[in-house]
GROMACS .gro file of C-alpha atoms in nm:
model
  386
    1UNK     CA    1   0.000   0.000   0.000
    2UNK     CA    2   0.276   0.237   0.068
    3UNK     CA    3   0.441   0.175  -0.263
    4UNK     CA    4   0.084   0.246  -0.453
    5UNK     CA    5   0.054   0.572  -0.263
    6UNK     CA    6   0.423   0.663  -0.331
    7UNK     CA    7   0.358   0.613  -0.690
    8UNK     CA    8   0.019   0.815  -0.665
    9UNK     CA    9   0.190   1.110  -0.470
   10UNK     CA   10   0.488   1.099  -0.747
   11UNK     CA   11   0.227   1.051  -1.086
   12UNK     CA   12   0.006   1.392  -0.887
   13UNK     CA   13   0.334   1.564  -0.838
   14UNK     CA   14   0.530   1.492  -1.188
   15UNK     CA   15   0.173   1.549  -1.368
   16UNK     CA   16   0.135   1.904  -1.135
   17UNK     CA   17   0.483   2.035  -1.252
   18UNK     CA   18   0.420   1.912  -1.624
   19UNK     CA   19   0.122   2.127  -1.596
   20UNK     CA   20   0.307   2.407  -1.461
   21UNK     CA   21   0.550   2.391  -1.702
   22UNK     CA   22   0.356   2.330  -2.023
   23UNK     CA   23   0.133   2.628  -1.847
   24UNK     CA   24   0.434   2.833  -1.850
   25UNK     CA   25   0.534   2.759  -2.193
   26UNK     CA   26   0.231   2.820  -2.315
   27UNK     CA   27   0.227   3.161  -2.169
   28UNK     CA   28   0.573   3.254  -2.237
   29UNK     CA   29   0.505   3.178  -2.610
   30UNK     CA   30   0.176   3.325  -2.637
   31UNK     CA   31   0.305   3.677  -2.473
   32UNK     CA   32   0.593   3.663  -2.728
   33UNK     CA   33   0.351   3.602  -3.042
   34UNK     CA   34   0.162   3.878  -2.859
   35UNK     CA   35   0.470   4.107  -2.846
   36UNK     CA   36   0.538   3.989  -3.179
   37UNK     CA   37   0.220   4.117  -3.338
   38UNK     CA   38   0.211   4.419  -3.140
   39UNK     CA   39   0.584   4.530  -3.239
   40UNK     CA   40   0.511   4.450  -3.587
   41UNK     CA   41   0.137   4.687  -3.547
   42UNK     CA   42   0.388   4.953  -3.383
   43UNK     CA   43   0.629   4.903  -3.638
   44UNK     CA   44   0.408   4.947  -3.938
   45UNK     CA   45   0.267   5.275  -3.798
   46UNK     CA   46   0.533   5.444  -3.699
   47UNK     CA   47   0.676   5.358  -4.086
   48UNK     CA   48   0.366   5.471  -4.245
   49UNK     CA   49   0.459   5.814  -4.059
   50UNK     CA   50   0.819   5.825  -4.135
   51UNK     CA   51   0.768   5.738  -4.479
   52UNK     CA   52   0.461   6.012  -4.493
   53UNK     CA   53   0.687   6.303  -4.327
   54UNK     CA   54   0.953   6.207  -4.599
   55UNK     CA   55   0.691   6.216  -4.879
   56UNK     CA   56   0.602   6.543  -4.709
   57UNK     CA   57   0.933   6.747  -4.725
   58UNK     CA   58   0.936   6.613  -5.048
   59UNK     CA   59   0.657   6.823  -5.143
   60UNK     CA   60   0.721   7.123  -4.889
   61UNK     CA   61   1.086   7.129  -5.068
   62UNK     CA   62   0.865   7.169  -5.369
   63UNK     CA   63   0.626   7.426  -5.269
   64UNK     CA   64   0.929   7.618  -5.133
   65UNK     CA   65   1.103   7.596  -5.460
   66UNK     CA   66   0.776   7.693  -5.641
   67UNK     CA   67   0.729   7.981  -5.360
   68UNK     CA   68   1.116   8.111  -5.421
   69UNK     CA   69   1.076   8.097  -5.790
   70UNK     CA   70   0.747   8.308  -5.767
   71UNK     CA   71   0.844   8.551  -5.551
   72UNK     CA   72   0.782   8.928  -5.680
   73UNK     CA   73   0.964   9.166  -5.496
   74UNK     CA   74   0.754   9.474  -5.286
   75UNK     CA   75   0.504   9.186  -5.262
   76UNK     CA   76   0.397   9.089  -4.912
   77UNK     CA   77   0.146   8.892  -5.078
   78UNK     CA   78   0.388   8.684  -5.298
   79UNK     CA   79   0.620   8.660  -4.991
   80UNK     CA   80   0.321   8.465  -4.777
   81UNK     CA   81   0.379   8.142  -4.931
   82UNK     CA   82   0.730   8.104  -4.947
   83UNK     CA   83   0.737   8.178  -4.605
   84UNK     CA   84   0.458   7.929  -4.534
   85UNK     CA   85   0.662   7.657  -4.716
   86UNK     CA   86   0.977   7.721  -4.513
   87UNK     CA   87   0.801   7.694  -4.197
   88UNK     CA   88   0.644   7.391  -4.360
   89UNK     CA   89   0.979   7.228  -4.429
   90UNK     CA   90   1.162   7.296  -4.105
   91UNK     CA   91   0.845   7.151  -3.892
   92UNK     CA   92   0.864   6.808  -4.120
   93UNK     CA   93   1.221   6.832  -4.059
   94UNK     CA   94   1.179   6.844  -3.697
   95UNK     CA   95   0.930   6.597  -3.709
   96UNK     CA   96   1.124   6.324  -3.890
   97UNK     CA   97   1.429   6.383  -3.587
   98UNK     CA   98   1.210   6.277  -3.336
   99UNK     CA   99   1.062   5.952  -3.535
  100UNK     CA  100   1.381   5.860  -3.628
  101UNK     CA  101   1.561   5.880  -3.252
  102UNK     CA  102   1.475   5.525  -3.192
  103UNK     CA  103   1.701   5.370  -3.481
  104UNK     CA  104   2.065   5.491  -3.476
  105UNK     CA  105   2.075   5.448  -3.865
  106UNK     CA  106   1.797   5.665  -3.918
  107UNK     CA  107   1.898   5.927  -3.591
  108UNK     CA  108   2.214   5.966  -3.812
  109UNK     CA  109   2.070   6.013  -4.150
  110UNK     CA  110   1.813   6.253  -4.020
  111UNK     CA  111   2.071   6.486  -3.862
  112UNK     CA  112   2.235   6.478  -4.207
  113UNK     CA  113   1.892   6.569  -4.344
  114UNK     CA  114   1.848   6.856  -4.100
  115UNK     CA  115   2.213   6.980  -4.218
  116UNK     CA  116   2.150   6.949  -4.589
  117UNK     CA  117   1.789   7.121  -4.557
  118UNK     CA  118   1.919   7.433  -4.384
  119UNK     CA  119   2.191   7.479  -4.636
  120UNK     CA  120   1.907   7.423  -4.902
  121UNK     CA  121   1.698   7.668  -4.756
  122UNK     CA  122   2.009   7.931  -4.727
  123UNK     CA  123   2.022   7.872  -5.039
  124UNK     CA  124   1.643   7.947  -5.141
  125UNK     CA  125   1.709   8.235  -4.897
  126UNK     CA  126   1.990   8.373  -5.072
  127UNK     CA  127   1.801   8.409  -5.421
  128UNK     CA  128   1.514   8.569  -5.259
  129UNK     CA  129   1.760   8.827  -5.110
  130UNK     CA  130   1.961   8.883  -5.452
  131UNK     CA  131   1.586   8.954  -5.620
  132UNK     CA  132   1.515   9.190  -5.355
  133UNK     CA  133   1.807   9.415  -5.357
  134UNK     CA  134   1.813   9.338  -5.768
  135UNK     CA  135   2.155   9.243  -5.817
  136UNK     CA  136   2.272   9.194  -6.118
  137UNK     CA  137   2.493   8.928  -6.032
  138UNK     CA  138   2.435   8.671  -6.235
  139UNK     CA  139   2.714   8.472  -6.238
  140UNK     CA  140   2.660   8.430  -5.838
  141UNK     CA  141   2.298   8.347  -5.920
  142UNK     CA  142   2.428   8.109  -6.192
  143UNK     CA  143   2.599   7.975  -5.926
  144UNK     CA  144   2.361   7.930  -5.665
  145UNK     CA  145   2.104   7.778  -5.866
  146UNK     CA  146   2.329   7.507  -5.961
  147UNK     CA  147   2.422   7.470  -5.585
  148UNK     CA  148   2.055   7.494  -5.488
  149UNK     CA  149   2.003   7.150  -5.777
  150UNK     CA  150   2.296   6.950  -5.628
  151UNK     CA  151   2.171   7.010  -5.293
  152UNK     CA  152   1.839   6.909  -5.380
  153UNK     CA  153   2.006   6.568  -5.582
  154UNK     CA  154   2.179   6.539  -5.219
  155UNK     CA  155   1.822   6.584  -4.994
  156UNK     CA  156   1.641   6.349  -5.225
  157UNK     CA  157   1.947   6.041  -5.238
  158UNK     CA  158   1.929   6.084  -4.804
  159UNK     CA  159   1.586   6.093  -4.801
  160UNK     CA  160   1.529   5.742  -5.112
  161UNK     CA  161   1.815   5.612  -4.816
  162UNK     CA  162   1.586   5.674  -4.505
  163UNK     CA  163   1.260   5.551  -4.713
  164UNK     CA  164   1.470   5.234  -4.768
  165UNK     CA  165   1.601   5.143  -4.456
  166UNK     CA  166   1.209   5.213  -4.322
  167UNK     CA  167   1.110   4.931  -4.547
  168UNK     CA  168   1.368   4.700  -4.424
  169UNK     CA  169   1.351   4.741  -4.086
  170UNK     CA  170   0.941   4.701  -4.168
  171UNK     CA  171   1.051   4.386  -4.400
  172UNK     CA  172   1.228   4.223  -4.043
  173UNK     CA  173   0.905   4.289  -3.816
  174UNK     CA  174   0.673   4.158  -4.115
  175UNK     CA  175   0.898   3.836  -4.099
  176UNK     CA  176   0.863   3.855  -3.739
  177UNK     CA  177   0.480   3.849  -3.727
  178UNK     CA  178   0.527   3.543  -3.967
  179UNK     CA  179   0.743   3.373  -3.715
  180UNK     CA  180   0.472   3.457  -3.500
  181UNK     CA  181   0.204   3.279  -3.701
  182UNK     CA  182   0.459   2.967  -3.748
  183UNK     CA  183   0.557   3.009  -3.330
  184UNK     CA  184   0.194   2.953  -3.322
  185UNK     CA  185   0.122   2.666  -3.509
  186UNK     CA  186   0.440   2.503  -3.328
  187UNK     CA  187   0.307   2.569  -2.961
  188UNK     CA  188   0.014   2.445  -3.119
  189UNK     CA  189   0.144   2.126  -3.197
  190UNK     CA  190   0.376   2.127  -2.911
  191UNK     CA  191   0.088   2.147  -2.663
  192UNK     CA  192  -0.058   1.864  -2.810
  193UNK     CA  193   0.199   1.609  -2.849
  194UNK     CA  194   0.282   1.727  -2.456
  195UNK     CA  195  -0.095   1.645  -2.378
  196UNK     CA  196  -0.110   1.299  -2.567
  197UNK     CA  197   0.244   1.202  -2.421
  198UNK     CA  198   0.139   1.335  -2.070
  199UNK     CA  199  -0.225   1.125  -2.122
  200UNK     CA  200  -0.016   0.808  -2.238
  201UNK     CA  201   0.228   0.851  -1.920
  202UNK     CA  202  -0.021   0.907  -1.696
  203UNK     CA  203  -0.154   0.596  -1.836
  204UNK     CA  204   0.075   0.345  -1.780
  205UNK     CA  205   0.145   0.538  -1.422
  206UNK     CA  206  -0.200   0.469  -1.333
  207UNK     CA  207  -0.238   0.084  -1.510
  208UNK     CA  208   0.106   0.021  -1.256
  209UNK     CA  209  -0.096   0.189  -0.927
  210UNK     CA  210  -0.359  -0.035  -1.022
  211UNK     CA  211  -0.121  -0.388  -1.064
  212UNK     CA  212   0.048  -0.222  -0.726
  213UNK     CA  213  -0.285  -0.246  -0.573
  214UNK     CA  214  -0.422  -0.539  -0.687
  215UNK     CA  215  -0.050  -0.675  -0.629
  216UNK     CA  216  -0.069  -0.586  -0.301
  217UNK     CA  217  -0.436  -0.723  -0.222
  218UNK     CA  218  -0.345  -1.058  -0.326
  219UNK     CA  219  -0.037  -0.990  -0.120
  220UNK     CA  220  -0.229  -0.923   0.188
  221UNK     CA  221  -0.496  -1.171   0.116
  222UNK     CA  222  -0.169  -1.432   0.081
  223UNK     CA  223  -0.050  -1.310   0.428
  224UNK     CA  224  -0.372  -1.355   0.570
  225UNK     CA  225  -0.381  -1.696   0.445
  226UNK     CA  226  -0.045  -1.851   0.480
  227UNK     CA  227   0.232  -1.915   0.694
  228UNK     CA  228   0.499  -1.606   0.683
  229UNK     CA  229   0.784  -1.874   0.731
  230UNK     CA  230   0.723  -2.171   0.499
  231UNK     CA  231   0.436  -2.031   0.290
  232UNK     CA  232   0.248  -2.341   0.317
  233UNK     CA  233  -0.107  -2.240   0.374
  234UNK     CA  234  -0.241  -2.129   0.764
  235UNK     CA  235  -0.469  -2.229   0.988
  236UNK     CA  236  -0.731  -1.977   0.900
  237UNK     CA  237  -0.690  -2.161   0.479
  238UNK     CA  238  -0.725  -2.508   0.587
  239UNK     CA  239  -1.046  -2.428   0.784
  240UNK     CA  240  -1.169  -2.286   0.507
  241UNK     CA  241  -1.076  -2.580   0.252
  242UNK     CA  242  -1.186  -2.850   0.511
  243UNK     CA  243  -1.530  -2.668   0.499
  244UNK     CA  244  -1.543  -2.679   0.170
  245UNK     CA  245  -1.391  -3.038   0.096
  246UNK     CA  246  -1.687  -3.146   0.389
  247UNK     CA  247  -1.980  -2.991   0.164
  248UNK     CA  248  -1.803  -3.141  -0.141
  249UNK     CA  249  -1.747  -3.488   0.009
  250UNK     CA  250  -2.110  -3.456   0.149
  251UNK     CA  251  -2.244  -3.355  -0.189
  252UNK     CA  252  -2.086  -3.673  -0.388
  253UNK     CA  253  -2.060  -3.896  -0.105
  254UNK     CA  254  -1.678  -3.950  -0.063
  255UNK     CA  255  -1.461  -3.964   0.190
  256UNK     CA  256  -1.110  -3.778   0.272
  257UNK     CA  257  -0.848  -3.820   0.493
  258UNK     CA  258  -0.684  -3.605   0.711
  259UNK     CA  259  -0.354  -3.614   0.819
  260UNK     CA  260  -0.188  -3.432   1.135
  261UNK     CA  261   0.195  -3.460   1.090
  262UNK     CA  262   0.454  -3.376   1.397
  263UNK     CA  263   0.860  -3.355   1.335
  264UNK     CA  264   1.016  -3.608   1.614
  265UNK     CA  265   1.311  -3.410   1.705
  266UNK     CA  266   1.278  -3.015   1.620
  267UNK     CA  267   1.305  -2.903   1.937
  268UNK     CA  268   1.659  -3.059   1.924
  269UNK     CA  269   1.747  -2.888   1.656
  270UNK     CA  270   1.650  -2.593   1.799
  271UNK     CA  271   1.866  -2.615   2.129
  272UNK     CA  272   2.182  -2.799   1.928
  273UNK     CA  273   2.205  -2.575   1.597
  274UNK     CA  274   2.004  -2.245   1.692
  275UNK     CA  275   1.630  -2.086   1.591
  276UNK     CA  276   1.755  -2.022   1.276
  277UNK     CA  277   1.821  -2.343   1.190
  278UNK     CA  278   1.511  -2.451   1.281
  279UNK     CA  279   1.348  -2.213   1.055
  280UNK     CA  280   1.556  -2.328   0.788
  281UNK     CA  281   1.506  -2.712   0.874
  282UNK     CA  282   1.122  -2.593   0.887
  283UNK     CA  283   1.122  -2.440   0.529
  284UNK     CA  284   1.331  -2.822   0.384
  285UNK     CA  285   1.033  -3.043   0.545
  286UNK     CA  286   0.760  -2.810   0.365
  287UNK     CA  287   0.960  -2.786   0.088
  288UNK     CA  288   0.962  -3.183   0.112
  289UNK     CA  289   0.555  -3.237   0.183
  290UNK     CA  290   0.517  -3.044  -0.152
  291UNK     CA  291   0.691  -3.250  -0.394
  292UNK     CA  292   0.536  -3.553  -0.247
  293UNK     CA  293   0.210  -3.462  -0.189
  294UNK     CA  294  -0.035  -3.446  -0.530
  295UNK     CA  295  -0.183  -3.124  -0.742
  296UNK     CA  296  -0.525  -3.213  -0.540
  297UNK     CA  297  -0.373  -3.225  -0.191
  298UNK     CA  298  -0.350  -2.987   0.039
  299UNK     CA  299  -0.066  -2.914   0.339
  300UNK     CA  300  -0.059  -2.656   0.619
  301UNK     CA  301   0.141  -2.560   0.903
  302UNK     CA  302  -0.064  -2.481   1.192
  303UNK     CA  303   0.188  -2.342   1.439
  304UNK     CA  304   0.573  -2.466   1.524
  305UNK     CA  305   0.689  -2.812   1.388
  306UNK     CA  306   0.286  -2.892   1.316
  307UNK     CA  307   0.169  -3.003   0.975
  308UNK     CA  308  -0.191  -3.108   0.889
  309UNK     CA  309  -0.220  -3.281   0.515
  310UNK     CA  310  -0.559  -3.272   0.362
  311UNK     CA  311  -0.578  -3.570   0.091
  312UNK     CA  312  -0.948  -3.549  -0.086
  313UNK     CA  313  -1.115  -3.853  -0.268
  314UNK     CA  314  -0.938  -4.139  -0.065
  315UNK     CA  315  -1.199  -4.420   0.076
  316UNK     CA  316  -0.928  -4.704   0.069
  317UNK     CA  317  -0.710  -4.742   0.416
  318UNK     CA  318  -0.440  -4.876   0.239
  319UNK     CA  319  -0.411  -4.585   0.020
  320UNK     CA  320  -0.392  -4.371   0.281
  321UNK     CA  321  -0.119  -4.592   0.462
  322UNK     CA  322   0.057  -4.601   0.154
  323UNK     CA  323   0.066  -4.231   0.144
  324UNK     CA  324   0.135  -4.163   0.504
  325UNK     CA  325   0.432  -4.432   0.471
  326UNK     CA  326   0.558  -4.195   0.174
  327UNK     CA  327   0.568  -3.889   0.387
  328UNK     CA  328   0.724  -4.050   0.660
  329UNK     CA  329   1.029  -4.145   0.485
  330UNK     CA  330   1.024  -3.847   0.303
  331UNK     CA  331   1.074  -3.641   0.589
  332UNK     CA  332   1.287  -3.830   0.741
  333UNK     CA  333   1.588  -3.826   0.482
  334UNK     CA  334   1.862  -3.642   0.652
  335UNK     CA  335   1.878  -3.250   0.613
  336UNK     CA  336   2.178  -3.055   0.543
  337UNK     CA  337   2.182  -2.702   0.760
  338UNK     CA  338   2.412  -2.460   0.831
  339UNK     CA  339   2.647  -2.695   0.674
  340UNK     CA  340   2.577  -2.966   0.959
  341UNK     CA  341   2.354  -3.278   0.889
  342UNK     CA  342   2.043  -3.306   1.086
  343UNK     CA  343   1.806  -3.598   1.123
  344UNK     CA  344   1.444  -3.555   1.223
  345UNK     CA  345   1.173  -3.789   1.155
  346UNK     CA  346   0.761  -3.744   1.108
  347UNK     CA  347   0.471  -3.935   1.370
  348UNK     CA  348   0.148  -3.893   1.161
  349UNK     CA  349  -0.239  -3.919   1.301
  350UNK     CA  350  -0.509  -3.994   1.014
  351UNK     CA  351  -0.876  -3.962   1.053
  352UNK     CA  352  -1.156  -3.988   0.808
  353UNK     CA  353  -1.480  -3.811   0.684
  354UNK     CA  354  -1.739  -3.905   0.763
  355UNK     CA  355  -1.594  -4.225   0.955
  356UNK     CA  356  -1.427  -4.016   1.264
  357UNK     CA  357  -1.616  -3.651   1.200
  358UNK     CA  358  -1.838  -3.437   1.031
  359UNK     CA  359  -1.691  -3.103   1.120
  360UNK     CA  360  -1.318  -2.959   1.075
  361UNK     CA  361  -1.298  -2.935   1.421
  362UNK     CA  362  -1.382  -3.330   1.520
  363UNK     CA  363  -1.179  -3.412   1.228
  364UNK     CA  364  -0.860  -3.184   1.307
  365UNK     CA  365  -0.925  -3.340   1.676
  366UNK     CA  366  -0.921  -3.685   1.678
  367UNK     CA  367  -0.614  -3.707   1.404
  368UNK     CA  368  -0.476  -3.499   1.650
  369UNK     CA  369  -0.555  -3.830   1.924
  370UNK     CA  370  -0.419  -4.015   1.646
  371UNK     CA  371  -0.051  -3.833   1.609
  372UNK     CA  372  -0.033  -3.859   2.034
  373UNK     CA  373  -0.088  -4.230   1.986
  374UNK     CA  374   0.188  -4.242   1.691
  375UNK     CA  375   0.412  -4.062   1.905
  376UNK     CA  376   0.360  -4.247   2.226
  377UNK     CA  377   0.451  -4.596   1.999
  378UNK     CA  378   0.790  -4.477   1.929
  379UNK     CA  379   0.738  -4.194   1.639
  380UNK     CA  380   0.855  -4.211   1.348
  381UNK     CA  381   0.529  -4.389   1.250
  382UNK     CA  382   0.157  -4.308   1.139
  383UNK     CA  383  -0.125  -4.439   1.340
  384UNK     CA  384  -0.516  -4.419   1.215
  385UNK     CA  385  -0.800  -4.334   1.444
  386UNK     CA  386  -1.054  -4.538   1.587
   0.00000   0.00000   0.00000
């Protein structure tokens, strides 16, 4: 019983931490497919405004260019949107800084944007000034408006770069949500070969608890019914088979025999050799009475160097002499124990059903008569009763 509840305690506890853990797998996968989807939802926002604030300068660079190019000098009118589209671009300019300070790549190429937009607006700047005081020179403008295109050629290559590096960092977190789908599917399948592996333990943990308890009710019901040193069957058994040999022989009108067999000598042994030896010397003589007796025969020790035989279907006297004769000389061949040979003999009392009893208890009794008479005759010898 202790050995079934030691597996039951171990199968609860092994089957409580597999829980925990497949519980904690599950969750640690299922918040990273969550963080996975969510940095990938972050990710495409905050690309779909970089990449619309880069569109955007685009055009503010535009309007501004448009806005320098129309400008009429003495206007205040004609000044408005030029002035408008500056603002314009130094606010997107700003703007693209700050969503670009998370990646290094795009901090850096943004502060390079910043650089290359002020000169381009110094630039836009410094042809509205050279209108307004109406210089003539026009090999400074000449030059200016081809430093005003390269700087543009210069803005736009930075700005194709940032757009770029948007979509590949958008490209990794898309390939990330797809892990996520495919993390998924393998937690998925994960959890379920966990769950049919953990039902087909738990299984064959429970199919043993059950052998260990029915192991261990036929072990108790064998302890309850047989000797603990010979294993021959108890008291309490052959009771319960004479009972049931009486209502058989009663049923098909038979007779039995019963035998009550006592070692001449053990207590000998005992004092000579030691208790151990006698135990050992006990365990040789059952040993003995089952390899003589037959498949349909039955022996038990009843207590110390006491044997009672139980031979079913015998009516003939002389069968049962020849048997008792058998036993006899069977036990008493010498024994060899604790390397020392011993000698015992066997005095055996017979009585009949229905001759000398009907009951286990006359019948146990008067073979019992029957082994003092053996005994006071000399031993070694088998006596019936009368």
């Amino acid at each position: 019983m202790n050995k079934q509840n030691q597996i039951a305690r171990r199968t609860l506890v092994a089957g409580m931490l597999a829980a925990g853990l497949l519980a904690g797998l599950i969750g640690w996968s299922v918040f990273g497919i969550i963080a996975d989807f969510k940095g990938t939802a972050m990710q495409k926002a905050r690309n779909h405004e970089v990449i619309s604030a880069l569109n955007r300068l685009q055009i503010n660079l535009t309007n501004a260019e448009k806005s320098e190019r129309g400008y009429v000098v003495g206007s205040e009118v004609a000044a408005t949107p030029y002035e408008e589209a500056v603002k314009e671009v130094r606010w997107t300019t700003d703007l693209i800084y700050a969503l670009a300070s998370n990646d290094p790549f795009q901090r850096s190429k943004a502060a390079q944007l910043e650089k290359l937009i002020e000169a381009k607006l110094q630039t836009l700047q410094f042809l509205v000034d050279v209108r307004e005081a109406g210089s003539t020179q026009s090999a400074q403008l000449l030059m200016s408006v081809e430093q005003d295109k390269l700087e543009t050629d210069r803005i736009k290559e930075v700005l194709n770069e940032m757009e770029a590096r948007e979509n590949t960092v958008l490209d990794k977190a898309l390939s990330a949500r797809d892990g996520a789908y495919g993390k998924f599917w393998l937690l998925l399948g994960l959890v379920t070969v966990c769950l049919f592996a953990g039902a087909i333990w738990q299984y064959f943990r429970m199919r043993k608890i059950v052998q260990y308890a029915a192991s261990s009710e036929a072990e108790i019901r064998h302890q309850a019914n047989h000797d603990v040193l010979t294993g021959l069957p108890n008291r309490r058994l052959l009771q319960d088979k004479l009972d049931t040999h009486i209502d058989e022989a009663n049923r098909k009108r038979q007779a039995f025999a019963v035998m009550f067999m006592d070692l001449d000598g053990f207590k000998k042994v005992n004092d000579t050799i030691g208790h151990e030896a006698g135990d050992d010397l006990l365990r040789s003589v059952a040993q003995r009475l089952r390899a003589t007796i037959r498949a349909s025969d039955m022996v038990a020790r009843i207590g110390g160097d006491e044997f009672v035989l139980v031979v079913p279907e015998l009516n003939e006297v002389n069968t049962a002499a020849q048997i008792a004769t058998t036993l006899v000389e069977a036990v008493s061949r010498p024994y060899i124990i604790k390397g020392k040979s011993v000698n015992v003999s066997a005095s055996i009392g017979i009585s009949f059903y229905p001759h000398n009893g009907t009951s286990s208890s006359e019948l146990l009794e008067i073979a019992d008569r029957a082994l003092n008479q053996a005994k006071g005759r000399g031993k070694n010898q088998y006596r019936f009763a009368f």
